[in-house]
XYZ file of C-alpha atoms in Angstrom:
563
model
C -26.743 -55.438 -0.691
C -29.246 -52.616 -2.093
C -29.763 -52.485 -5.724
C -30.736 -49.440 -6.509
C -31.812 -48.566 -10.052
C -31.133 -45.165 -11.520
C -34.004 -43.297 -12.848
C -34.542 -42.495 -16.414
C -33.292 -39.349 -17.387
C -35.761 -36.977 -19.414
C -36.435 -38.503 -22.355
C -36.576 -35.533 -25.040
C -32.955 -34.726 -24.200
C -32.211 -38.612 -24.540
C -33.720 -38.846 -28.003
C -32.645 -35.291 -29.290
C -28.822 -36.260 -27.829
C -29.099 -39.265 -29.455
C -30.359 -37.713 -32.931
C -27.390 -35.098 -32.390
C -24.372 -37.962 -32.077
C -26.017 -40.667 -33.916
C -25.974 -43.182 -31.138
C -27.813 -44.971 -29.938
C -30.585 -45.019 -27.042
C -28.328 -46.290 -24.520
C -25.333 -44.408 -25.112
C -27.207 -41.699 -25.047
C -29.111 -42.376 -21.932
C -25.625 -42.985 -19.981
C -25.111 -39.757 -21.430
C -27.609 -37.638 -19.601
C -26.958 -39.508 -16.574
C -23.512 -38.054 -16.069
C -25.036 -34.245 -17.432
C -23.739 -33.953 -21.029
C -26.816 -33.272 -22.887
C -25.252 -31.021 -25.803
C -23.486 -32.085 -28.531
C -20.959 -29.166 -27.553
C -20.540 -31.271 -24.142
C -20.632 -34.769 -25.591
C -17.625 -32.995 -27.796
C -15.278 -31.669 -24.832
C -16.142 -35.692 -22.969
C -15.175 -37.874 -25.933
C -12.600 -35.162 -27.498
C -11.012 -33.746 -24.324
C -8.349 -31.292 -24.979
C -5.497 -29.392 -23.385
C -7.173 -26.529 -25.468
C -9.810 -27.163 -22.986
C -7.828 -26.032 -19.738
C -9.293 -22.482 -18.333
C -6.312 -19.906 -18.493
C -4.291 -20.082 -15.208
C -4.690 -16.351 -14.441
C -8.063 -16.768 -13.903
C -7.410 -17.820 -10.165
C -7.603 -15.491 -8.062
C -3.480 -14.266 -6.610
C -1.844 -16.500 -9.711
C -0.680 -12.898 -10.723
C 1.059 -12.464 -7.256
C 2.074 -15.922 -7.298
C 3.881 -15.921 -10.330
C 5.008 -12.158 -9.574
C 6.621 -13.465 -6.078
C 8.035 -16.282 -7.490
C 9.959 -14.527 -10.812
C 11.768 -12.040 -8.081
C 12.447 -15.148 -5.954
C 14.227 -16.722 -9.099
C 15.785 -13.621 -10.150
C 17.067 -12.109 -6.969
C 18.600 -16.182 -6.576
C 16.187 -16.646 -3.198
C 16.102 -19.904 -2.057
C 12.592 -21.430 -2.448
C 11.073 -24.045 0.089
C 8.596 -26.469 -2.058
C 6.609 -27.816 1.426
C 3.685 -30.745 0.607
C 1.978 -33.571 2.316
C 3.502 -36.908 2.615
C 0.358 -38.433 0.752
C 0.489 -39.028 -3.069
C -1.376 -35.628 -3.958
C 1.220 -33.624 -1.400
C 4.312 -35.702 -2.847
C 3.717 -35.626 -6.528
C 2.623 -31.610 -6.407
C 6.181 -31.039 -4.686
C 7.796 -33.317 -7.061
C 6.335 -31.300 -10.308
C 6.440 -28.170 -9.143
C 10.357 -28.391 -8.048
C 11.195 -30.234 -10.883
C 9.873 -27.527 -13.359
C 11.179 -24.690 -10.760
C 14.856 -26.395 -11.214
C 14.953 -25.543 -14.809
C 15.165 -22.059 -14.043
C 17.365 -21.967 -10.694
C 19.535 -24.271 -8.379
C 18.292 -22.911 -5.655
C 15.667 -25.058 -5.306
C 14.383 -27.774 -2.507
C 11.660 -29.537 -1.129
C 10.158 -30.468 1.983
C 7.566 -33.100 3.131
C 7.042 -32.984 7.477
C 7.276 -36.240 9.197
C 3.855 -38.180 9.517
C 4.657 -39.071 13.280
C 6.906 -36.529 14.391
C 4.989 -33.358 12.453
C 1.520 -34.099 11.310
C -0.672 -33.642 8.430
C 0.298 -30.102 6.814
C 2.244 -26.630 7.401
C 4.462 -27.555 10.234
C 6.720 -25.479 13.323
C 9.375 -27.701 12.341
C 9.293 -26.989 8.040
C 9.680 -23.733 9.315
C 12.573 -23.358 11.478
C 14.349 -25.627 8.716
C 13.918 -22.915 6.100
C 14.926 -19.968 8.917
C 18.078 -22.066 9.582
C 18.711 -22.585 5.685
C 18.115 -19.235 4.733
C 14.864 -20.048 2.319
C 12.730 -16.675 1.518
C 10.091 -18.358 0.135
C 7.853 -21.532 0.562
C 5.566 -22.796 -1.681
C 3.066 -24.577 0.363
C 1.205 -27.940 -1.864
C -1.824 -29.683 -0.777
C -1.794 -27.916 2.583
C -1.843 -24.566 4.122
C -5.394 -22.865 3.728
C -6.061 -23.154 7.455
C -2.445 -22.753 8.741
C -3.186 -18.988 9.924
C -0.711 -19.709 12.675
C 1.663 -21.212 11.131
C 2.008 -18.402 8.392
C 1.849 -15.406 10.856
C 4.835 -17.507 12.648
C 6.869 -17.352 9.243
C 6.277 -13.890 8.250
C 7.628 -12.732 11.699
C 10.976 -14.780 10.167
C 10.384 -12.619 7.340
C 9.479 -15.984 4.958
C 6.973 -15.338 2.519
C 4.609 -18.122 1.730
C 2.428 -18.649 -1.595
C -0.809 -21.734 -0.330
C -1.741 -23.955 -3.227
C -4.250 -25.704 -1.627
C -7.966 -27.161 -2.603
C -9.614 -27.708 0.566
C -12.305 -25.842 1.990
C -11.282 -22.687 3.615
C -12.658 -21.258 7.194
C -13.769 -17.888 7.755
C -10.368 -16.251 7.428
C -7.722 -17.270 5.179
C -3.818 -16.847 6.100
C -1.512 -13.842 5.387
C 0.381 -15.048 2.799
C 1.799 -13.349 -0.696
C -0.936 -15.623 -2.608
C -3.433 -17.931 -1.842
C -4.141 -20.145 -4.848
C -7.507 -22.223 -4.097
C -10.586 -22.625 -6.235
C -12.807 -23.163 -3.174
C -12.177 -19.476 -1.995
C -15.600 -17.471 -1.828
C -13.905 -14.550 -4.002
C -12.002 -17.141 -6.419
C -14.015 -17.041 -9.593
C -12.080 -19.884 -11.508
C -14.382 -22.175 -13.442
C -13.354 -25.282 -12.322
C -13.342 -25.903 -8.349
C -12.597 -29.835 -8.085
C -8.313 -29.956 -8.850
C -6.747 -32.050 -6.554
C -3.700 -30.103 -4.913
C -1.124 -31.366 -7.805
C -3.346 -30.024 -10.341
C -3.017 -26.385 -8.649
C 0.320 -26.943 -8.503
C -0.234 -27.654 -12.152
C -1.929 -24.337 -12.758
C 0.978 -22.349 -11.086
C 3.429 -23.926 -13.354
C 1.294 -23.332 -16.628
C 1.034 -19.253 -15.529
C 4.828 -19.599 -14.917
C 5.186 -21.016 -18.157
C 2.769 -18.692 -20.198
C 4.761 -16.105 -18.625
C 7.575 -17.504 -20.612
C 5.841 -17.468 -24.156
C 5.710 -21.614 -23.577
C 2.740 -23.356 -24.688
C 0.969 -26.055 -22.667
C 2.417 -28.755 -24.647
C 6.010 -28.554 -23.099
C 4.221 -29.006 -19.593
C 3.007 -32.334 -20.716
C 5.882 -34.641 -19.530
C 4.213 -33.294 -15.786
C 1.211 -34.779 -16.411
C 1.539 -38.189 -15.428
C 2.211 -36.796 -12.133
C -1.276 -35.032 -12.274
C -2.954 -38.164 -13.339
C -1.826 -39.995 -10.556
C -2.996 -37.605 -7.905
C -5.968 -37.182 -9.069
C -6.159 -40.949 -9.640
C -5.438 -41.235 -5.974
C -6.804 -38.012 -4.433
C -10.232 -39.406 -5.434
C -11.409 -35.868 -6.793
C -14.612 -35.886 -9.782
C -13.761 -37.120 -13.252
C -15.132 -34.064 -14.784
C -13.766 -30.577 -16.132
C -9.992 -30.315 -15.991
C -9.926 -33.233 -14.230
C -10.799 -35.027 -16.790
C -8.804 -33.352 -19.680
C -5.678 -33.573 -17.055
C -6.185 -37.618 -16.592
C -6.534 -38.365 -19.829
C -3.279 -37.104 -21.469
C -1.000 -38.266 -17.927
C -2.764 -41.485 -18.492
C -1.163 -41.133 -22.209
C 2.165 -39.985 -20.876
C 1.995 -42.807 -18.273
C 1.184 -45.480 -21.520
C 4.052 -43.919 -23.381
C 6.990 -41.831 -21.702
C 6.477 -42.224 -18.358
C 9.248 -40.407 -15.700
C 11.840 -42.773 -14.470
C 10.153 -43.125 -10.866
C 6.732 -44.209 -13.086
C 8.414 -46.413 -15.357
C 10.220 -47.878 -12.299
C 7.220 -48.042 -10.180
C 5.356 -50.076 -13.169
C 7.543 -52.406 -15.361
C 6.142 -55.358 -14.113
C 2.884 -54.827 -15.140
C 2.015 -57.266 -18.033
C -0.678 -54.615 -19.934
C -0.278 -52.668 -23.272
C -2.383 -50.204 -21.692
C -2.736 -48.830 -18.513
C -6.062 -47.433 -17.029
C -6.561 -45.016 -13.947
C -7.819 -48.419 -11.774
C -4.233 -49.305 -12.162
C -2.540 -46.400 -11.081
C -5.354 -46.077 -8.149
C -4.449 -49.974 -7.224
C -1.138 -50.055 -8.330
C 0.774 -46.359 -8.875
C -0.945 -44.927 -5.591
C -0.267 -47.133 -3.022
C 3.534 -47.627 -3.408
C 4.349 -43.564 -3.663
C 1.922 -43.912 -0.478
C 3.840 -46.450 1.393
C 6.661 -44.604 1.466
C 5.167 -41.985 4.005
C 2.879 -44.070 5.633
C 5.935 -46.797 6.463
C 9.190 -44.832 6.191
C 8.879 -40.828 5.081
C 7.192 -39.168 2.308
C 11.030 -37.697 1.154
C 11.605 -41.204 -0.539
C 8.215 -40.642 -3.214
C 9.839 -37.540 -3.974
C 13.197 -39.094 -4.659
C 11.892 -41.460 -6.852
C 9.686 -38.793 -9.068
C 11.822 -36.556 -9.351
C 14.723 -39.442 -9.947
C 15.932 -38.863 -14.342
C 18.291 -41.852 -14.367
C 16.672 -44.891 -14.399
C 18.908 -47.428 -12.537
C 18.302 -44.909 -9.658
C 15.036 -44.996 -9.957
C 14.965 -48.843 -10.350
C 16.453 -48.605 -7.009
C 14.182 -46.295 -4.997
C 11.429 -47.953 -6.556
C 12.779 -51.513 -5.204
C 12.656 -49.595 -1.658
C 9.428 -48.333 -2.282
C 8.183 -51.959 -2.803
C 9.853 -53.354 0.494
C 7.838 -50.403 2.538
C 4.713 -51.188 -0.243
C 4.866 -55.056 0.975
C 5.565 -54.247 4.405
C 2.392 -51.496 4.567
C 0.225 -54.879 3.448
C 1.023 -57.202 6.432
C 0.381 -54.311 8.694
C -2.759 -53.624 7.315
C -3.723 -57.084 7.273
C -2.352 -57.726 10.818
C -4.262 -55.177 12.795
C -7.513 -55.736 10.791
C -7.752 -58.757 11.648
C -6.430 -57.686 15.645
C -9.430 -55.626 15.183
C -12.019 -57.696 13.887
C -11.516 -59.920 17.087
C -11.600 -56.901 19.023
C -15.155 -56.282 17.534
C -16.116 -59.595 18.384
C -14.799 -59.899 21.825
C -16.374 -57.296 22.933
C -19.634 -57.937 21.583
C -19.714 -55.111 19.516
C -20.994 -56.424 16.056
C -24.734 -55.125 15.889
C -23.568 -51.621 16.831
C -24.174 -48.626 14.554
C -20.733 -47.467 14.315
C -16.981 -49.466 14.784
C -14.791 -47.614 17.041
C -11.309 -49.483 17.611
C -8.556 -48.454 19.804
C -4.963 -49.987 20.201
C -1.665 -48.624 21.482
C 0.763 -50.250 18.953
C -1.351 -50.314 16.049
C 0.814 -48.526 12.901
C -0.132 -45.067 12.728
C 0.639 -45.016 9.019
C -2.024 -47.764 8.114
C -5.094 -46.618 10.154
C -6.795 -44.971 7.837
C -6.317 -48.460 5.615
C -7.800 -50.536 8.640
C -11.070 -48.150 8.657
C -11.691 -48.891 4.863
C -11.448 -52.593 5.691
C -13.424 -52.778 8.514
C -16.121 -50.953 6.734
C -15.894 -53.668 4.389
C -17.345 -56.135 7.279
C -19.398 -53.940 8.906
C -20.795 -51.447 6.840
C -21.276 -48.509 9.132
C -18.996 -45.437 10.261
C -15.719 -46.473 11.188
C -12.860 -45.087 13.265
C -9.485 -46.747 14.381
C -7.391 -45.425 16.771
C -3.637 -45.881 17.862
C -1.335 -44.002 20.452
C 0.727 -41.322 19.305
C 2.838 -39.496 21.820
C 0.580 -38.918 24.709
C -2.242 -38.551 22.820
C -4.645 -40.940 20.685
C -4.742 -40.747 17.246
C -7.792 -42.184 14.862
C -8.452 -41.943 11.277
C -12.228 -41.934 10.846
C -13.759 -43.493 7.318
C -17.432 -43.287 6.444
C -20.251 -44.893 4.169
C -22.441 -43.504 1.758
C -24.080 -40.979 2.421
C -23.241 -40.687 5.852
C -21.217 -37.314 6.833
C -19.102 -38.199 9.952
C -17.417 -34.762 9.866
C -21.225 -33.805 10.961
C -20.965 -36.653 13.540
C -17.528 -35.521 14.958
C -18.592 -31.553 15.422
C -21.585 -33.200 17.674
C -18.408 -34.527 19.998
C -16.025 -32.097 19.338
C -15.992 -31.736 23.680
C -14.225 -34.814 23.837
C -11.861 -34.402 21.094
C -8.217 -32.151 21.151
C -8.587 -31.574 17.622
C -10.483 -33.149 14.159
C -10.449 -32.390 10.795
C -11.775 -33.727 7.181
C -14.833 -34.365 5.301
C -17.664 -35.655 4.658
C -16.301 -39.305 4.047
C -12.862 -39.171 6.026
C -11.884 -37.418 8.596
C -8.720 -37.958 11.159
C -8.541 -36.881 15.216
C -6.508 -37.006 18.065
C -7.740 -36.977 21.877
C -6.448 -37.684 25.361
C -6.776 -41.291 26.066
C -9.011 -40.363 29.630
C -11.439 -39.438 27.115
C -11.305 -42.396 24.568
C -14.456 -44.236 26.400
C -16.817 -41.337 26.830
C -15.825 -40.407 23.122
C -16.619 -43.641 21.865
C -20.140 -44.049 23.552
C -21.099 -40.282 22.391
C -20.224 -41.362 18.896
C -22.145 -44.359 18.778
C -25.003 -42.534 20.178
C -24.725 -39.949 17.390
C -24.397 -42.234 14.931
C -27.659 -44.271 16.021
C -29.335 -41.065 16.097
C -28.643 -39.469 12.748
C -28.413 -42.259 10.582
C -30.843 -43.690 8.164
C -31.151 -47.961 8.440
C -31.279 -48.375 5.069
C -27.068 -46.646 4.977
C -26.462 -49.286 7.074
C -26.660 -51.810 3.915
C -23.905 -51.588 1.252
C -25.521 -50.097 -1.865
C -24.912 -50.366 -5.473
C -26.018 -47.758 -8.109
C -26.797 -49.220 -11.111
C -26.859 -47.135 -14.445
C -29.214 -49.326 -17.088
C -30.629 -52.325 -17.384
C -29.741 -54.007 -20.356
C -29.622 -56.979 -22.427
C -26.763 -59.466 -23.934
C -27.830 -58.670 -27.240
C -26.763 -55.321 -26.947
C -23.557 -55.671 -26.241
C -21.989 -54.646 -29.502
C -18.548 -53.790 -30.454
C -19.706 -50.684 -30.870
C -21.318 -50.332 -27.726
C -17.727 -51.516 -26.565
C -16.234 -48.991 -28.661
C -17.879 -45.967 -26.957
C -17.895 -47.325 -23.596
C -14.247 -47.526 -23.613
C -14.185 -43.561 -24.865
C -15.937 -42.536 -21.481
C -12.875 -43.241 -19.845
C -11.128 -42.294 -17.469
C -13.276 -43.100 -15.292
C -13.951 -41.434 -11.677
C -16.477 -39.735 -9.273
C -18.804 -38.442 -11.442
C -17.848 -41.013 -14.531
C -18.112 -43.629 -12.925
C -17.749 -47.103 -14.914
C -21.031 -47.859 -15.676
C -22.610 -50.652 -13.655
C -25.339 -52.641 -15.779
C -28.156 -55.128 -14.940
C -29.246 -58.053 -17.213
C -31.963 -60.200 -15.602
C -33.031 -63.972 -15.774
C -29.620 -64.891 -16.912
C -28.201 -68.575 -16.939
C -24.679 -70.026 -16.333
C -23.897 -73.128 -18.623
C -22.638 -75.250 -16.281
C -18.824 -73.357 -15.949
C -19.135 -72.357 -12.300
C -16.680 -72.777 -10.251
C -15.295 -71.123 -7.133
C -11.951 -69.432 -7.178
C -9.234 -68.101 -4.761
C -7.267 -69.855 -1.592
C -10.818 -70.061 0.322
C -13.055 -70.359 -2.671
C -13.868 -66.449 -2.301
C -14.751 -65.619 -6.000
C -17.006 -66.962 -8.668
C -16.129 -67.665 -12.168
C -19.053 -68.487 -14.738
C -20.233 -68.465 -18.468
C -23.477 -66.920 -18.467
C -25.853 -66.432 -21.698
C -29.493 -64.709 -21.779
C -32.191 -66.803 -23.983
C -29.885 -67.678 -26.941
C -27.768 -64.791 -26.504
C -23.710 -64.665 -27.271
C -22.163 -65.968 -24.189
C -19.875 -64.380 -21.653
C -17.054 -65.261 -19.317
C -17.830 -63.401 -15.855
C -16.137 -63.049 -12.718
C -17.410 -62.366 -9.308
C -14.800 -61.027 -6.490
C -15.888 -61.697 -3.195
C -19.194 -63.537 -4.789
C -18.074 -67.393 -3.902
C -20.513 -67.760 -1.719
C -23.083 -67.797 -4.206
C -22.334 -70.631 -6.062
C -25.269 -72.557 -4.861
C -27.622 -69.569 -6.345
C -26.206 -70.870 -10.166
C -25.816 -74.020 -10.095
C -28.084 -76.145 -12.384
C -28.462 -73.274 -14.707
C -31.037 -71.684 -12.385
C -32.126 -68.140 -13.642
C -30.641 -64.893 -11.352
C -30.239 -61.106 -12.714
C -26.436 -59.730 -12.256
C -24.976 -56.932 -11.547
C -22.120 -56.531 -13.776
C -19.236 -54.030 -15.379
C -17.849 -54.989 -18.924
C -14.545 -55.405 -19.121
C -12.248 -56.199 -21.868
C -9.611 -58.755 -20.986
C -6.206 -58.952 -22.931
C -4.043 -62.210 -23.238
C -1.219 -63.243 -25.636
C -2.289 -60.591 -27.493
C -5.917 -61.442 -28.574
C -8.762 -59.321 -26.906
C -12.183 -60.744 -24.920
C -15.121 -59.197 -23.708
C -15.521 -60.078 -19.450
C -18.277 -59.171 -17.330
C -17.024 -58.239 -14.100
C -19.881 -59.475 -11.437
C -20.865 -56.553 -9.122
C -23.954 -58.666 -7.301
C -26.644 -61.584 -8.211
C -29.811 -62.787 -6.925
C -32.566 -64.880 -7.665
């Protein structure tokens, strides 16, 4: 494991920050790390407010969106609402239907079949609105590369409105609007929503429209928390402002699907690591095991016992999503193994019957092992499917173009990317991306690393430290919690190893004569032997607060330790 330090930021915007807020020193300095060095912009991070949210018209076609939609809804037109089966797709279809319903019955939604259709705008999606007579489809999460697809439904005479956020290519498709930050024309001031949080702009320009004010639009917002929870996008801008009050809706009046999804989860308060750990994977599981129709259900489910009961089917597919995963990692770990394949630069995996929905799963585990690009692949018709994850740093989107010849098709970024080829070319594929790999990459991102804001010491963890800490959440890419490093540090003779196969570490460390703290290591068992005897090590930790029977206690979460 790297540890690798953060600089110092500039120290005359540290101290005059600092003088500004009256903080102190390392508040500010964590501060300047993430780029608030105002005390305007230390106001919008700690105070974030849905008076904060740019004005939906700003986006470049939200005037012809909201223009094709209010003749849709007053001519009674049947409107498509199309999104991905993943949880950004499948909680943009369930808002934006849901708020579409108030004004028209003629209203339905859509989500193509992970094995049978693919990621995105499908053939299929659109011969179902042709045969029931939709006019319009509102496409979520999806859509700024289907120029095809598009072209094929305006010869049906259906109009389409994209409301997408990934990168577009040189040409975008012919439809009434295209809604997308990332366009080169789009001037909107914020370019990192998630797809549910443009579906979240469209609704607050139908709304404003309307004479409504944002806050009736706030019992949608636990929707957009969760996506962007799950959807992984920066903590920052509207992001931010977005997550915070879903994450209060979600803590207080959550929809019956969320409340469903979460009742047996014994916290007061819930955080965005929950919904990411908990929230995400189950409206997940439902396309990856079964079909993303049955997340919609549930959010867009009002009575309760309903809910209760899509959510209980949610969980079966949720459980059944784990073994799978944990089944063909370990089929592939002994695959790795077998075929002596363990110092290679890159992990590329193939089996027939491996789960299509959990691949992409399997990739993030086996770069848990092996730290180096990863891609697992599985059969799908009569071609091979893979779902390619990365490590830091690393852009295997870059790696793919270099063997785009031996792949049917590829898309994705710079971290995850999925593919499908003929399985003739599966070995020649394999050997030109391990060759590309070894080429490009840098030894040193072949070694997990951890960032690590400050280092600091016991004694200055305050409860007012504590206090502000806790107001940088939510936390995210870009606001990230902040990881801190105490050194020569002692555990009192506590440790112990935890978990079925001793994996994790529990100890009570002090500094000196400093307060001392429970801590807990995941996955850092095997370093008993480095604390034993109260030898001296520096840690790697996050501080946590833990809650039990009511009373409240300060944990540090162990990230790393050495001697």
């Amino acid at each position: 494991m790297r540890w690798n330090l953060k600089p110092k930021p500039d120290q005359v915007l540290v101290q005059k920050l600092q003088s500004e807020l009256k903080v102190d020193t390392l508040i500010a300095t964590l501060l300047v790390q993430r780029g608030i060095t105002t005390f305007e912009e230390a106001r919008l991070f700690f105070r974030p407010s849905l008076d904060d949210l740019h004005d939906p018209y700003l986006m470049k076609d939200m005037d012809k969106a909201v223009g094709r939609i209010e003749t849709a809804l007053a001519n009674e037109e049947k409107i498509l609402v199309f999104g991905d089966y993943d949880v950004d797709g499948t909680t943009a279809v369930s808002l934006v239907s849901s708020y579409l319903k108030n004004y028209s019955p003629n209203i339905a939604t859509y989500i193509p079949d992970r094995y049978n259709e693919g990621y995105g705008i499908s053939y299929l999606g659109i011969d179902y609105a042709e045969d029931n007579e939709f006019t319009l489809i509102i496409a979520l999460d999806c859509g700024i590369k289907s120029i095809d697809h598009i072209t094929y439904a305006n010869q049906k005479n259906i109009d389409f409105i994209i409301c997408d956020h990934h990168r577009p290519g040189d040409e975008l498709p012919a439809a009434v609007a295209v809604l997308d930050p990332k366009r080169k024309d789009c001037t909107y001031p914020y370019d990192e929503l998630c797809g549910c949080g443009i579906g979240f702009k469209l609704i607050q320009a139908l709304a404003k429209n309307q004479g409504e004010g944002i806050t009736t639009l706030l019992p949608y917002l636990d929707l957009v928390a969760t996506a962007i929870a799950a959807d992984i996008v920066p903590m920052t801008g509207e992001n931010r402002v977005l997550a915070k009050f879903g994450l209060e809706i979600i803590n207080s009046t959550p929809r019956p699907g969320i409340k469903a999804l979460i009742q047996n989860i014994k916290k007061t308060k819930l955080t965005i690591t929950d919904v990411v750990f908990v929230i995400a994977p189950r409206i997940n599981a439902a396309g990856r095991i079964k079909h993303g129709n049955e997340a919609v259900a549930l959010l867009t489910e009002y009575n309760l016992e309903q809910a209760a009961e899509f959510a209980s089917e949610i969980e079966k597919h949720n459980t059944e999503r784990k073994d799978l995963d944990k089944n063909i990692t370990e089929e592939a770990l002994s695959q790795i193994i077998n075929n002596n394949e363990t110092e290679r630069f890159s992990t590329v995996v193939y089996q027939e019957d491996w789960h299509k929905g959990v691949i992409g799963i399997v990739a993030s585990r086996l770069t848990e092992t092996y730290y180096r690009p990863t891609i697992v692949f599985t059969k799908s018709g009569d071609k091979l499917a893979a779902s390619a994850r990365s490590v830091k740093d690393f852009d295997v989107y870059n790696a793919l173009e270099n063997c785009a010849k031996h792949l049917e098709q590829f898309g994705g970024h710079m971290y995850a990317a999925g593919m499908t080829l003929k399985e003739e070319n599966y070995e020649a594929f394999k050997a030109a991306f391990e060759e590309t790999v070894r080429k490009s990459i840098h030894p040193d991102l072949l070694i997990p690393e951890i960032s690590i804001d400050l280092e600091i010491n016991f004694s200055d963890i305050s409860p007012k430290f504590i206090r502000l800490l806790n107001q940088f959440e939510p936390f995210g890419p870009e606001n990230m919690t902040p990881v801190f490093l105490s050194k020569n540090v002692y555990d009192t003779g506590y440790a112990k190893p935890l978990g079925q196969k001793d994996e994790h570490l529990k100890l009570f460390v002090k500094q000196n004569d400093s307060e001392g703290y429970g801590a807990i290591g995941f996955g850092l068992g095997a370093k008993i032997n480095e604390v034993k005897n109260q030898k001296r090590f520096d840690m790697l930790y996050c501080i946590d607060e833990n809650e039990f029977n009511g009373s409240v206690t300060i944990q540090l979460r162990m990230k790393d330790l050495q001697n």
